XYZ file of C-alpha atoms in Angstrom:
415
model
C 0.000 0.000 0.000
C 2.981 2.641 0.949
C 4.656 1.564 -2.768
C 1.066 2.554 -4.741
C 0.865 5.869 -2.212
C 4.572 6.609 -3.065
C 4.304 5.960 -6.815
C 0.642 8.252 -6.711
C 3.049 10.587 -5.153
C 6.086 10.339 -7.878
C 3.063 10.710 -10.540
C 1.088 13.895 -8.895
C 4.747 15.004 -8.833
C 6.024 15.036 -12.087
C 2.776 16.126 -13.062
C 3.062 19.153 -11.281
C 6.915 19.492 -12.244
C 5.819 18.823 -16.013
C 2.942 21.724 -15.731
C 5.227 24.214 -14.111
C 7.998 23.884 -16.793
C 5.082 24.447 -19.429
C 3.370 27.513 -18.108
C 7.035 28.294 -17.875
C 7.981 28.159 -20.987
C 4.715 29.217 -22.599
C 4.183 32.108 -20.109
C 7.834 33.391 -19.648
C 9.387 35.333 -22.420
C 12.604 33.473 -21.849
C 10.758 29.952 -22.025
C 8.613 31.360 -25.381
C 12.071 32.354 -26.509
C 13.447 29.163 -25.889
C 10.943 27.039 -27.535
C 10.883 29.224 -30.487
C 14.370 28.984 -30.700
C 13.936 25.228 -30.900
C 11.299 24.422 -33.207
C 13.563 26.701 -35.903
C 16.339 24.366 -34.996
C 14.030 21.869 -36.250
C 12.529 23.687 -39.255
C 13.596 22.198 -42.637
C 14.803 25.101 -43.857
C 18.065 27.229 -42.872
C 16.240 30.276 -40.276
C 17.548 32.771 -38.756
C 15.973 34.813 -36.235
C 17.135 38.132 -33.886
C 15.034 39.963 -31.486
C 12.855 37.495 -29.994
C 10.370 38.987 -27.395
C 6.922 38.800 -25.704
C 5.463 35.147 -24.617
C 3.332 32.552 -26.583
C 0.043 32.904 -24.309
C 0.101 36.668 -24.861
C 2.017 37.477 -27.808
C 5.039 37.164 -29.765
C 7.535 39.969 -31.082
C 10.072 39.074 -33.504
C 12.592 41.757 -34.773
C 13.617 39.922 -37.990
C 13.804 36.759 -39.633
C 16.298 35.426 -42.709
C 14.792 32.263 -44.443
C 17.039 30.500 -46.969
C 15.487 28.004 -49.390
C 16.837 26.402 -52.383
C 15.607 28.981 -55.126
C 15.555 32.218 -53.096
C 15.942 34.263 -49.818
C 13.389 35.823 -47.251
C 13.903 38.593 -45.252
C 11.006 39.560 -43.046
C 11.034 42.783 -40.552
C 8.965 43.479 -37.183
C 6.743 40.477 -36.536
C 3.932 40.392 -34.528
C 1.943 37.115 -33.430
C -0.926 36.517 -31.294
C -2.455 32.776 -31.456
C -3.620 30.107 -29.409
C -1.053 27.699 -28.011
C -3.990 25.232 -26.413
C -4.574 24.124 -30.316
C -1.080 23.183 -30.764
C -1.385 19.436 -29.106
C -4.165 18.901 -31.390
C -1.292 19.786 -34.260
C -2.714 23.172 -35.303
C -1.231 26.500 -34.839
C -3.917 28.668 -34.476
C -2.597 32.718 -35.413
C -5.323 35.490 -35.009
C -3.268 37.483 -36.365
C 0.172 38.260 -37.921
C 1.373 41.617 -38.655
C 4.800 41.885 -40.647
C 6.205 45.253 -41.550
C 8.480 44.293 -44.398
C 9.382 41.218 -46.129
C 11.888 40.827 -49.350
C 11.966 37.950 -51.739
C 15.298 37.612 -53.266
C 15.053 35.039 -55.901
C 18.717 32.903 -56.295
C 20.366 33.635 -59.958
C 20.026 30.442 -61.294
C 24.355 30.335 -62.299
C 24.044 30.168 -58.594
C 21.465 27.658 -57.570
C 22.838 24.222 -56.059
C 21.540 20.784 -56.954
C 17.518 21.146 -56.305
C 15.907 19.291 -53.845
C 13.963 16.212 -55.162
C 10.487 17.923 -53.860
C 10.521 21.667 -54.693
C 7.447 21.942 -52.655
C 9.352 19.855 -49.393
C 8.418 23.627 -47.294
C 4.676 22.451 -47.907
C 5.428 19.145 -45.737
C 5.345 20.974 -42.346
C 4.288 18.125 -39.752
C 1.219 20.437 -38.662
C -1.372 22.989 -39.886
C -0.736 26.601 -39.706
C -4.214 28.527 -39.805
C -4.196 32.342 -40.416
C -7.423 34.058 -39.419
C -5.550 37.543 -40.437
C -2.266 38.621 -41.870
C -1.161 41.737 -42.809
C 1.954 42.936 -44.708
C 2.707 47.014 -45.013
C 5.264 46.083 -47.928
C 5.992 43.347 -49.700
C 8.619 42.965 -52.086
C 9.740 40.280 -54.855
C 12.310 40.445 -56.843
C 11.856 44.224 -58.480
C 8.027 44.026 -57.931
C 6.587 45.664 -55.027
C 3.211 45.413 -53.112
C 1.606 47.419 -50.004
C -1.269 46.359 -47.395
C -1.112 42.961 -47.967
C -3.669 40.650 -46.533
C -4.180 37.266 -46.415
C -5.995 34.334 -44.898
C -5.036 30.820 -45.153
C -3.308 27.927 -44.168
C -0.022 25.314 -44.458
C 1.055 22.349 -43.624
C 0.742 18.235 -44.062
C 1.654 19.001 -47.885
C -0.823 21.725 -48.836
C -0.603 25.681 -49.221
C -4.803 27.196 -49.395
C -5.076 30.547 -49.761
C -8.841 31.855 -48.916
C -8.142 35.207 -49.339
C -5.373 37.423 -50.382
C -5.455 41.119 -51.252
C -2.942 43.873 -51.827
C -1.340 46.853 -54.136
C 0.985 47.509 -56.848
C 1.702 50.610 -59.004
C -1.741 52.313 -58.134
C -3.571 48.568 -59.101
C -5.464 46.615 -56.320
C -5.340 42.677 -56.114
C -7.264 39.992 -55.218
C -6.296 36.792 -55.151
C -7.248 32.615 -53.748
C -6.427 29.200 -54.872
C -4.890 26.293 -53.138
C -1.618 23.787 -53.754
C -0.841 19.998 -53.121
C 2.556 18.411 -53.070
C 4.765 16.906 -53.697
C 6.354 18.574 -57.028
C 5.153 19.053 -59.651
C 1.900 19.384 -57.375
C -0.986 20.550 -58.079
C -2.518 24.539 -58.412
C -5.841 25.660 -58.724
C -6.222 29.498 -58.181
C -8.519 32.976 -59.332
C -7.762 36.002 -59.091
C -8.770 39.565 -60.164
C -7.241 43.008 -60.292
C -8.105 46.750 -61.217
C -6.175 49.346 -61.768
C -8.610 52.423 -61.729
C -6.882 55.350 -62.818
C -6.418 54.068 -66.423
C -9.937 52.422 -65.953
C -8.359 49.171 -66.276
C -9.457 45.812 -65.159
C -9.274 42.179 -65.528
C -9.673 38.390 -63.799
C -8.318 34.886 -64.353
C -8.141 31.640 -63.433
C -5.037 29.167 -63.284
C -4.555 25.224 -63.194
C -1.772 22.973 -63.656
C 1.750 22.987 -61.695
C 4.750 24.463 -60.670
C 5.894 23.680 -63.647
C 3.192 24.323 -66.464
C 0.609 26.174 -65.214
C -2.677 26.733 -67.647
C -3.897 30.636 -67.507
C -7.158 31.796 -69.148
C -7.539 35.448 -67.989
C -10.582 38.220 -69.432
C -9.211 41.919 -69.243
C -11.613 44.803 -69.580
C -10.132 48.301 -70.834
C -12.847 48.836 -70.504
C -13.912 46.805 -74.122
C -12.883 42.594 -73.666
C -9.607 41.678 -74.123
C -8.952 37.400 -74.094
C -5.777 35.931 -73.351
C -4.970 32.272 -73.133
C -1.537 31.098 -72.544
C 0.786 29.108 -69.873
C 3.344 30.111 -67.059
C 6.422 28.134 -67.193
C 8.971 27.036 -63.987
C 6.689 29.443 -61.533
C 9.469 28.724 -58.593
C 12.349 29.111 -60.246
C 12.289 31.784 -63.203
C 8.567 32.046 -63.703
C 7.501 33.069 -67.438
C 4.303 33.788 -69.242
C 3.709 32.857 -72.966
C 0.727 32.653 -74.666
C -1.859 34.680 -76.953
C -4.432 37.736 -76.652
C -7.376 38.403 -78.995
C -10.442 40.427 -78.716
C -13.010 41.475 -81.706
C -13.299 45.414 -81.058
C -11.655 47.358 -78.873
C -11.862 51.296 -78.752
C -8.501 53.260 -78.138
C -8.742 55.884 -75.307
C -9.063 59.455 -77.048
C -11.511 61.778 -78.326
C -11.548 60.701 -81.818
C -13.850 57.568 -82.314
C -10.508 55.033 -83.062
C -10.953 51.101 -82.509
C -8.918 48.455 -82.787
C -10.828 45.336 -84.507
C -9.756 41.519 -84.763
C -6.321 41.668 -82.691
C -4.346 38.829 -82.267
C -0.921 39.365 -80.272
C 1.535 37.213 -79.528
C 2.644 37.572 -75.402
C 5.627 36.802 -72.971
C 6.921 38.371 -70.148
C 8.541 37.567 -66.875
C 6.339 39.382 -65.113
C 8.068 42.680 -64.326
C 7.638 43.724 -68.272
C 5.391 42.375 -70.928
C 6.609 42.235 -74.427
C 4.080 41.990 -77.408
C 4.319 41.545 -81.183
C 0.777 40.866 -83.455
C -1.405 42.803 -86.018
C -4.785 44.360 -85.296
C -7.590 46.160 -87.901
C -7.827 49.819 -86.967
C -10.577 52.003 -87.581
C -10.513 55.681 -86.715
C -14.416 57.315 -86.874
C -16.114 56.932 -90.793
C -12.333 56.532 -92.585
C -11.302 53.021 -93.925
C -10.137 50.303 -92.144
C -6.607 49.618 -91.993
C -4.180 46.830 -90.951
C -1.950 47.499 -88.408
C 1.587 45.479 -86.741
C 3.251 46.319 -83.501
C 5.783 45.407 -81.616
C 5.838 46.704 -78.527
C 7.143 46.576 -74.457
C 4.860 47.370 -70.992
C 4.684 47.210 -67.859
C 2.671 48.894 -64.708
C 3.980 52.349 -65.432
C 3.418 52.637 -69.317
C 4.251 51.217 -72.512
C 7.084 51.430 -74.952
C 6.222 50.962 -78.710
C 9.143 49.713 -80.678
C 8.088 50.063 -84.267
C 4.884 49.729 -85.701
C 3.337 50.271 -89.379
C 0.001 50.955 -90.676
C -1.141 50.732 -94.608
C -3.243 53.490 -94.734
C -3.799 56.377 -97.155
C -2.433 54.660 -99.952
C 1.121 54.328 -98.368
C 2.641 53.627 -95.151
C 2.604 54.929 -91.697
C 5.344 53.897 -89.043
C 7.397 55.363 -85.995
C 8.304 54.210 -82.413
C 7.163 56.082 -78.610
C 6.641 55.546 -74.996
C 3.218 56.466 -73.477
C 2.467 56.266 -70.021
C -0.778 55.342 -68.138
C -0.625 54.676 -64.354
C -1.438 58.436 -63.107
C -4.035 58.961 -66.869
C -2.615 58.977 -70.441
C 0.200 60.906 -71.539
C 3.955 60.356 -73.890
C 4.651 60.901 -77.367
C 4.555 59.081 -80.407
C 6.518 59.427 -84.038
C 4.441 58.861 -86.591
C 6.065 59.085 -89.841
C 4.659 59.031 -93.564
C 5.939 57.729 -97.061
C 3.865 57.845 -99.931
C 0.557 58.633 -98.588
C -2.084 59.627 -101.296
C -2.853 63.628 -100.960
C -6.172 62.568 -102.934
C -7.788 60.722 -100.347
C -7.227 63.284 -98.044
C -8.689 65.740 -100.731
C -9.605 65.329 -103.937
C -8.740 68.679 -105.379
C -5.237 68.014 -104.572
C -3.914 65.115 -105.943
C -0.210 63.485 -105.440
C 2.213 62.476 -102.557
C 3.813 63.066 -99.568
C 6.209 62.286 -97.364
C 6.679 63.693 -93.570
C 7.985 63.291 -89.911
C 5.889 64.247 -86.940
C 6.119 63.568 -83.785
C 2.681 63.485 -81.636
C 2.928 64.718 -77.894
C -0.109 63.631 -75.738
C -0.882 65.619 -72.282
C -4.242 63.793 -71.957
C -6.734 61.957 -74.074
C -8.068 64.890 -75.504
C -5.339 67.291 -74.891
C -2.298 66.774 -77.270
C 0.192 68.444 -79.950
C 1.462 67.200 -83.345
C 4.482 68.575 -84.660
C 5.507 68.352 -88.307
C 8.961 68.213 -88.120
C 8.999 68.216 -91.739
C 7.312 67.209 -94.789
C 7.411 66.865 -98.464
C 4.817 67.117 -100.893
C 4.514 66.439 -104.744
C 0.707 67.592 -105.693
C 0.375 68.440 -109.516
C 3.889 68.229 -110.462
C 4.791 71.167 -107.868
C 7.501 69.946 -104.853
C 5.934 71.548 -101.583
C 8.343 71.768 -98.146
C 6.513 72.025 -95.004
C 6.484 72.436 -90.806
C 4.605 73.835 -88.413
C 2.427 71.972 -85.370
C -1.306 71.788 -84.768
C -2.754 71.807 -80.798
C -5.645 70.288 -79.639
C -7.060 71.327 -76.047
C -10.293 69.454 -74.318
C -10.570 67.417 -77.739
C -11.190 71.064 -79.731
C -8.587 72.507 -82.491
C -6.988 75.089 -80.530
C -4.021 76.475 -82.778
C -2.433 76.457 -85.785
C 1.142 77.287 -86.629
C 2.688 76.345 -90.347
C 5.384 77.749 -92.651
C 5.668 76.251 -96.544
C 7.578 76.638 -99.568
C 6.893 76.148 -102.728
C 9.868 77.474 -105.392
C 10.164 80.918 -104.457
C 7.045 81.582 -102.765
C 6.779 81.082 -99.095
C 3.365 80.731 -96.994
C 3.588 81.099 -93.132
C 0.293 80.423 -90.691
C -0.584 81.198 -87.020
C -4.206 80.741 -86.100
């Protein structure tokens, strides 16, 4: 009887001893600290941490963290935790909420990348759920690309990534994203997103499916006519690239001027910083003939950069090369240069050629300058030299400067 009183006792004992130690070490910040400590120890990845504070019943602080995985590195600034421990002997860690001030994704060059792992998605195989009722990010940063007021909700863990909601901004455009993924590698990724970008009265949404390593995208953008695009991303974790097509039937060109863009079919890639495009569209400007149109051409957030394009209109050719920009409204410059274009069709009473540079300045849609930089003109056997600009303010003509010469006469305009 004294052996099965003395071994009751020995029990209550180390019960008592066992609960102390963990409302020490859960309460105290130097137990939190501790066990925090230890479970990155044990963390498949190489982390670093610095500034641990606070406890894990009321709170943890964490001045900065340095994750190192295979394909990139993660710096994250001023973390702040609040969850419930209870949840984690049931194997789910429970956050209410995360706040992170900063994080950087530096992705590795891939001259420098070691021998892979066998399972590029080994992070997702985390022995227990992590549930995120709230996360927020003030900035976010990958690679070049940065985001503010980033919020998500989700979870990780036993070999799956869900995102239920997650929200933030870029260049003056809102996001909005969910999906989920399954490992091991390839996996598997379903996701939707959408995104709008006001100012230029932009907007679009997709949807994605496939894998880390081919992943289907189907996405509808509205400007605000449809634009369809239908294409793939290729190696998403380790030099992520976008190729595919977009088409749309009609699409009207921001302006005053009633100018659309019919039957377009351009050929896309980027790598998701810039956009580069190359195709042929139908344009149509108000009552005048339709007229085939190829561009090649570079974008991204802030504006685009038009390498070369050429229209057949007017009997001969248009081309030239600009930058416009579009994320605070619609402004650059454009040259648009003519060879051969038929003076008839422009008016019948005059007949011939000509040949010009001009170079069109755009303030707004319906504010904008073109300058004739020069111009040549062969109309009824007579050579005509020309240049002057002509100003358009709140989509009205506002003035008119030219000079001309024709042999020895000379004709000079300022309206």
């Amino acid at each position: 009887m004294r052996a099965v009183k003395t071994f009751a006792l020995m029990v209550l004992l180390a019960v008592v001893l066992l609960s102390t130690s963990l409302a020490w070490l859960v309460r105290s910040e130097a137990g939190s600290r501790w066990l925090l400590e230890q479970g990155l120890r044990l963390a498949p990845i190489n982390i670093e941490a610095g500034g641990i504070s606070g406890t894990l019943t009321e709170g943890l602080a964490v001045e900065s963290l340095f994750i190192v995985l295979p394909t990139a590195e993660v710096q994250v600034d001023q973390i702040v935790v609040s969850w419930h421990p209870i949840n984690l002997f049931g194997g789910v860690v429970d956050i209410d909420e995360a706040h992170i001030a900063e994080l950087s994704v530096d992705v590795v060059p891939s001259e420098e990348l070691s021998e892979p792992p066998d399972d590029r998605l080994f992070w997702l195989r985390l022995p227990l759920d992590i549930d995120i009722a709230a996360g927020q990010i003030d900035k976010l940063r990958i690679q070049a690309a940065e985001f503010e007021n980033v919020s998500l909700t989700g979870a990780i863990g036993r070999g799956r990534l869900e995102v239920a909601s997650l929200t933030g901004e870029i260049a003056g455009a809102t996001l909005q994203f969910s999906g989920e993924l399954e490992g091991p590698a390839p996996g598997n990724l379903r996701a939707t997103g959408n995104w709008q970008l006001p100012t230029a009265n932009l907007s679009g949404a997709g949807d994605f499916d496939g894998d880390i390593e081919k992943l289907a995208v189907s996405h509808v953008l509205h400007m605000p006519d449809q634009v369809d695009f239908s294409g793939s991303i290729f190696d998403l974790f380790t030099g992520p690239r976008l190729e595919g097509v977009a088409t749309w039937d009609r699409v009207r060109l921001p302006g005053a001027a009633v100018l659309h863009s019919d039957a377009g079919n351009l050929a896309v890639s980027s790598d998701f910083l810039t956009v580069n495009i190359e195709g042929a569209s139908v344009v149509v400007l108000e009552d005048w003939p339709a007229v085939p149109l190829s561009l090649r051409a570079e974008a991204d957030l802030q504006g685009i950069a038009i390498d070369s394009y050429m229209l057949a209109a007017l009997g001969g050719q248009l081309t030239g090369s600009g930058r416009f920009q579009y994320s605070d409204g619609l402004s650059g410059q454009l040259g648009i240069n003519g060879v051969q274009v038929d003076t008839g069709l422009l008016n019948e009473n005059t007949p011939g050629q000509v040949d010009f540079n001009s170079i069109l300045q755009l303030v707004s849609t319906d504010t904008f300058n073109l300058q004739v930089v020069n111009a040549t003109a062969r109309i009824a056997g007579n050579e005509l030299q020309a240049s002057g600009s002509v100003k358009w303010l709140d989509g009205e003509l506002a003035a008119v400067v030219a000079d001309a010469v024709a042999g020895i006469n000379k004709l000079s305009a300022d309206i």
